[in-house]
Amino acid sequence: EVQLVESGGGLVKPGGSLRLSCAPSGFVFSSYSFNWVRQAPGKGLEWVSLISTYSVYIKYADPLKGRFTISRDDAKNSLYLQMNNLRAEDTAVYYCVRGGYCTTSNCYSSPWSSFDIWGQGTMVTVSA
Amino acid sequence: EIVMTQSPSTLSVSPGERATLSCRASQSVSSNLAWYQQKPGQPPRLLIYAASTRATGFPARFSATGSGTEFTLTISSLQSEDFAVYYCQQYNNWPRTFGQGTKLEGK
């Protein structure tokens, strides 16, 4: 089964740090681009960051540049999001999301792909 | 940043009726437009990509059209399981941006 499982969320004080991880299964991790998308409680979706295959492309939402760092370890089949200097407004469910799409015969991925597989999300709460 | 605007914010429709959801981009996104369905307590699920291609697992009652700045998602005969929040998203420019969502609820 194709799936993504996030971990690493929790309660952190303002100014603190967290490292989220994402573990894929059911497909070849190294062949795909990945994103982090967050959703504050009761709110809409906000794209956070993208990392392409071989880490050629790394992109961030402008307000998060300098505080968040996306990375991947293809040898460990893992995606990460390092979050520093956290603020109350970073409180959200963070989703690990594969960039790609699948037809009946094949799957494709690029930095310019829709988001076809979403994890269940991990909750990050920033509060004193 | 491209702003995605969805309308209406809430749509009340009876089962069996047609629902039409709109999404407008502040500048052209070509056909790099996706629709997602999100039910309570669940992550979003890719519904449409490339503006009009249905993703695996969704029935033919879901269809979508558009290119450039104007896009439409149509559900031809609503079933109870279709009541959810629908988001459009452009993946043509950085940053990737989502619309604010349309909540499709039963009348």
CSV table of C-alpha atoms in Angstrom, one decimal:
chain,number,residue,atom,x,y,z
A,1,GLU,CA,0.0,0.0,0.0
A,2,VAL,CA,1.3,3.4,-0.9
A,3,GLN,CA,1.4,5.6,2.2
A,4,LEU,CA,3.3,8.3,4.1
A,5,VAL,CA,3.6,8.4,7.8
A,6,GLU,CA,4.7,11.5,9.6
A,7,SER,CA,6.2,11.7,13.1
A,8,GLY,CA,7.9,14.2,15.3
A,9,GLY,CA,5.1,16.6,16.1
A,10,GLY,CA,4.2,17.7,19.6
A,11,LEU,CA,4.0,20.6,22.0
A,12,VAL,CA,6.9,23.1,21.9
A,13,LYS,CA,7.4,26.5,23.5
A,14,PRO,CA,7.7,29.7,21.4
A,15,GLY,CA,11.3,29.9,20.1
A,16,GLY,CA,11.8,26.2,20.3
A,17,SER,CA,12.6,23.7,17.6
A,18,LEU,CA,11.1,20.5,16.2
A,19,ARG,CA,12.2,18.1,13.5
A,20,LEU,CA,9.4,16.3,11.6
A,21,SER,CA,10.0,13.1,9.8
A,22,CYS,CA,8.1,11.3,7.0
A,23,ALA,CA,8.5,7.6,6.2
A,24,PRO,CA,7.1,6.4,2.9
A,25,SER,CA,6.1,2.9,1.9
A,26,GLY,CA,4.8,1.1,-1.1
A,27,PHE,CA,6.8,3.1,-3.7
A,28,VAL,CA,10.4,4.1,-4.6
A,29,PHE,CA,11.0,7.1,-2.4
A,30,SER,CA,14.0,8.4,-4.4
A,31,SER,CA,12.0,8.8,-7.6
A,32,TYR,CA,9.6,11.5,-6.2
A,33,SER,CA,9.5,15.1,-5.2
A,34,PHE,CA,8.0,15.8,-1.8
A,35,ASN,CA,6.3,18.7,-0.1
A,36,TRP,CA,5.2,19.7,3.4
A,37,VAL,CA,1.8,21.3,3.7
A,38,ARG,CA,0.3,22.6,6.9
A,39,GLN,CA,-3.2,23.3,8.1
A,40,ALA,CA,-3.9,25.4,11.1
A,41,PRO,CA,-6.9,24.3,13.3
A,42,GLY,CA,-10.1,25.0,11.4
A,43,LYS,CA,-8.3,26.7,8.5
A,44,GLY,CA,-7.3,26.0,5.0
A,45,LEU,CA,-4.2,24.5,3.4
A,46,GLU,CA,-0.8,26.3,3.3
A,47,TRP,CA,2.1,25.0,1.3
A,48,VAL,CA,5.3,25.0,3.3
A,49,SER,CA,8.2,23.6,1.2
A,50,LEU,CA,9.2,21.3,-1.6
A,51,ILE,CA,12.3,19.2,-2.3
A,52,SER,CA,12.8,17.5,-5.6
A,53,THR,CA,14.6,14.3,-6.5
A,54,TYR,CA,18.4,14.6,-5.7
A,55,SER,CA,17.5,17.8,-3.8
A,56,VAL,CA,18.0,19.7,-7.0
A,57,TYR,CA,15.1,22.0,-6.3
A,58,ILE,CA,14.3,23.2,-2.7
A,59,LYS,CA,11.6,25.8,-2.3
A,60,TYR,CA,10.0,27.5,0.7
A,61,ALA,CA,7.0,29.7,1.4
A,62,ASP,CA,8.6,33.1,1.8
A,63,PRO,CA,7.5,33.8,5.4
A,64,LEU,CA,9.2,30.5,6.5
A,65,LYS,CA,12.6,31.0,4.8
A,66,GLY,CA,15.4,31.0,7.3
A,67,ARG,CA,13.4,29.2,10.0
A,68,PHE,CA,12.4,25.9,8.2
A,69,THR,CA,14.7,23.5,6.4
A,70,ILE,CA,13.5,20.6,4.3
A,71,SER,CA,15.8,17.7,3.6
A,72,ARG,CA,15.7,14.1,2.4
A,73,ASP,CA,17.8,11.0,3.0
A,74,ASP,CA,17.2,8.6,0.1
A,75,ALA,CA,19.4,5.9,1.8
A,76,LYS,CA,17.1,6.0,4.8
A,77,ASN,CA,13.9,6.6,2.8
A,78,SER,CA,13.1,9.6,4.9
A,79,LEU,CA,11.9,13.2,4.4
A,80,TYR,CA,12.5,15.8,7.1
A,81,LEU,CA,11.4,19.3,8.1
A,82,GLN,CA,13.5,21.1,10.6
A,83,MET,CA,11.6,23.9,12.2
A,84,ASN,CA,13.4,26.5,14.3
A,85,ASN,CA,12.3,29.6,16.3
A,86,LEU,CA,8.7,28.3,16.3
A,87,ARG,CA,5.9,30.8,16.8
A,88,ALA,CA,2.3,30.4,17.9
A,89,GLU,CA,1.2,30.9,14.3
A,90,ASP,CA,3.1,27.8,13.3
A,91,THR,CA,0.6,25.7,15.2
A,92,ALA,CA,-0.9,23.3,12.6
A,93,VAL,CA,-1.2,19.8,11.3
A,94,TYR,CA,1.8,19.2,9.1
A,95,TYR,CA,1.3,16.9,6.1
A,96,CYS,CA,4.0,15.1,4.2
A,97,VAL,CA,2.9,15.1,0.6
A,98,ARG,CA,4.2,13.3,-2.5
A,99,GLY,CA,4.4,15.4,-5.6
A,100,GLY,CA,3.2,13.4,-8.6
A,101,TYR,CA,0.3,11.7,-10.3
A,102,CYS,CA,-0.4,8.2,-11.5
A,103,THR,CA,-2.2,7.1,-14.6
A,104,THR,CA,-3.5,3.5,-15.1
A,105,SER,CA,-0.1,2.5,-16.4
A,106,ASN,CA,2.6,4.6,-14.6
A,107,CYS,CA,3.4,7.2,-12.0
A,108,TYR,CA,5.2,10.5,-12.6
A,109,SER,CA,6.8,13.1,-10.5
A,110,SER,CA,8.4,16.5,-10.9
A,111,PRO,CA,8.6,19.8,-8.9
A,112,TRP,CA,5.7,20.8,-11.2
A,113,SER,CA,3.3,18.1,-10.1
A,114,SER,CA,0.1,18.0,-8.2
A,115,PHE,CA,0.1,16.5,-4.7
A,116,ASP,CA,-1.1,12.9,-5.1
A,117,ILE,CA,-0.3,11.1,-1.8
A,118,TRP,CA,-0.9,12.7,1.6
A,119,GLY,CA,0.1,11.4,5.0
A,120,GLN,CA,-2.3,11.5,8.0
A,121,GLY,CA,-0.4,14.5,9.4
A,122,THR,CA,1.4,15.3,12.6
A,123,MET,CA,0.2,18.0,15.0
A,124,VAL,CA,2.6,20.8,16.0
A,125,THR,CA,1.4,23.0,18.8
A,126,VAL,CA,3.5,26.1,19.8
A,127,SER,CA,2.4,27.4,23.1
A,128,ALA,CA,3.9,28.6,26.4
B,1,GLU,CA,2.2,35.2,-5.2
B,2,ILE,CA,-0.8,33.9,-7.1
B,3,VAL,CA,-4.0,34.3,-5.2
B,4,MET,CA,-6.6,31.5,-5.7
B,5,THR,CA,-10.2,32.5,-5.0
B,6,GLN,CA,-12.9,29.9,-4.6
B,7,SER,CA,-16.6,30.5,-4.8
B,8,PRO,CA,-18.9,30.1,-3.1
B,9,SER,CA,-17.4,29.5,0.4
B,10,THR,CA,-20.3,27.2,1.2
B,11,LEU,CA,-22.7,25.4,-1.1
B,12,SER,CA,-25.8,23.7,0.1
B,13,VAL,CA,-27.1,21.1,-2.3
B,14,SER,CA,-29.5,18.2,-2.0
B,15,PRO,CA,-28.3,14.6,-2.8
B,16,GLY,CA,-28.9,13.8,-6.5
B,17,GLU,CA,-28.5,17.5,-7.5
B,18,ARG,CA,-25.6,19.0,-9.5
B,19,ALA,CA,-22.9,21.1,-7.7
B,20,THR,CA,-20.7,23.6,-9.5
B,21,LEU,CA,-17.6,25.0,-7.7
B,22,SER,CA,-15.5,27.8,-9.1
B,23,CYS,CA,-11.8,28.7,-8.7
B,24,ARG,CA,-10.1,31.8,-10.0
B,25,ALA,CA,-6.4,32.5,-10.2
B,26,SER,CA,-5.1,36.1,-10.0
B,27,GLN,CA,-2.9,35.4,-13.0
B,28,SER,CA,-2.6,32.5,-15.5
B,29,VAL,CA,-1.6,29.1,-14.1
B,30,SER,CA,-2.0,27.4,-17.5
B,31,SER,CA,-3.5,24.0,-16.8
B,32,ASN,CA,-1.4,23.4,-13.7
B,33,LEU,CA,-4.4,23.3,-11.4
B,34,ALA,CA,-5.5,20.6,-9.0
B,35,TRP,CA,-8.6,20.0,-6.9
B,36,TYR,CA,-8.6,18.2,-3.6
B,37,GLN,CA,-11.3,16.8,-1.5
B,38,GLN,CA,-11.0,16.9,2.3
B,39,LYS,CA,-13.4,15.2,4.7
B,40,PRO,CA,-13.4,15.9,8.5
B,41,GLY,CA,-10.5,14.4,10.3
B,42,GLN,CA,-8.8,13.2,7.1
B,43,PRO,CA,-6.0,14.6,5.0
B,44,PRO,CA,-6.9,16.0,1.6
B,45,ARG,CA,-7.2,13.7,-1.3
B,46,LEU,CA,-6.2,14.5,-4.9
B,47,LEU,CA,-9.3,14.6,-7.0
B,48,ILE,CA,-8.3,16.4,-10.2
B,49,TYR,CA,-4.9,17.3,-11.7
B,50,ALA,CA,-3.9,19.1,-14.9
B,51,ALA,CA,-7.2,21.0,-14.6
B,52,SER,CA,-9.4,18.3,-15.9
B,53,THR,CA,-7.9,14.8,-15.3
B,54,ARG,CA,-9.7,12.8,-12.7
B,55,ALA,CA,-7.4,11.0,-10.2
B,56,THR,CA,-7.6,7.3,-9.5
B,57,GLY,CA,-10.5,6.2,-7.4
B,58,PHE,CA,-13.0,9.0,-8.2
B,59,PRO,CA,-16.1,8.3,-10.2
B,60,ALA,CA,-17.1,9.9,-13.4
B,61,ARG,CA,-19.7,12.1,-11.7
B,62,PHE,CA,-16.7,14.4,-10.9
B,63,SER,CA,-15.5,16.5,-13.8
B,64,ALA,CA,-13.5,19.7,-14.2
B,65,THR,CA,-12.7,22.2,-16.8
B,66,GLY,CA,-10.7,25.4,-17.3
B,67,SER,CA,-7.4,26.9,-18.1
B,68,GLY,CA,-5.6,30.1,-17.5
B,69,THR,CA,-7.4,31.8,-14.7
B,70,GLU,CA,-10.9,30.3,-14.6
B,71,PHE,CA,-11.6,26.8,-13.4
B,72,THR,CA,-14.8,24.8,-12.5
B,73,LEU,CA,-15.4,21.5,-10.7
B,74,THR,CA,-18.7,19.9,-11.3
B,75,ILE,CA,-20.3,17.0,-9.4
B,76,SER,CA,-23.1,15.8,-11.6
B,77,SER,CA,-25.3,14.0,-9.1
B,78,LEU,CA,-24.3,14.4,-5.5
B,79,GLN,CA,-23.9,11.4,-3.3
B,80,SER,CA,-23.8,11.6,0.5
B,81,GLU,CA,-20.1,10.7,0.5
B,82,ASP,CA,-19.3,13.8,-1.6
B,83,PHE,CA,-20.1,16.3,1.1
B,84,ALA,CA,-16.7,17.7,2.0
B,85,VAL,CA,-14.5,20.7,1.6
B,86,TYR,CA,-12.9,21.1,-1.8
B,87,TYR,CA,-9.7,23.1,-2.4
B,88,CYS,CA,-8.2,24.2,-5.7
B,89,GLN,CA,-4.4,24.6,-5.9
B,90,GLN,CA,-2.1,26.0,-8.5
B,91,TYR,CA,1.3,24.3,-9.1
B,92,ASN,CA,2.5,26.6,-11.9
B,93,ASN,CA,4.3,29.2,-9.9
B,94,TRP,CA,6.1,29.5,-6.6
B,95,PRO,CA,4.9,29.6,-3.9
B,96,ARG,CA,2.3,26.9,-4.5
B,97,THR,CA,-1.0,28.3,-3.4
B,98,PHE,CA,-4.4,27.0,-2.4
B,99,GLY,CA,-7.9,28.5,-2.5
B,100,GLN,CA,-9.6,29.0,0.8
B,101,GLY,CA,-11.9,26.1,0.1
B,102,THR,CA,-15.6,25.5,-0.7
B,103,LYS,CA,-17.6,23.6,1.9
B,104,LEU,CA,-20.2,21.4,0.1
B,105,GLU,CA,-22.9,20.6,2.5
B,106,GLY,CA,-26.2,18.8,2.3
B,107,LYS,CA,-29.4,20.8,2.1
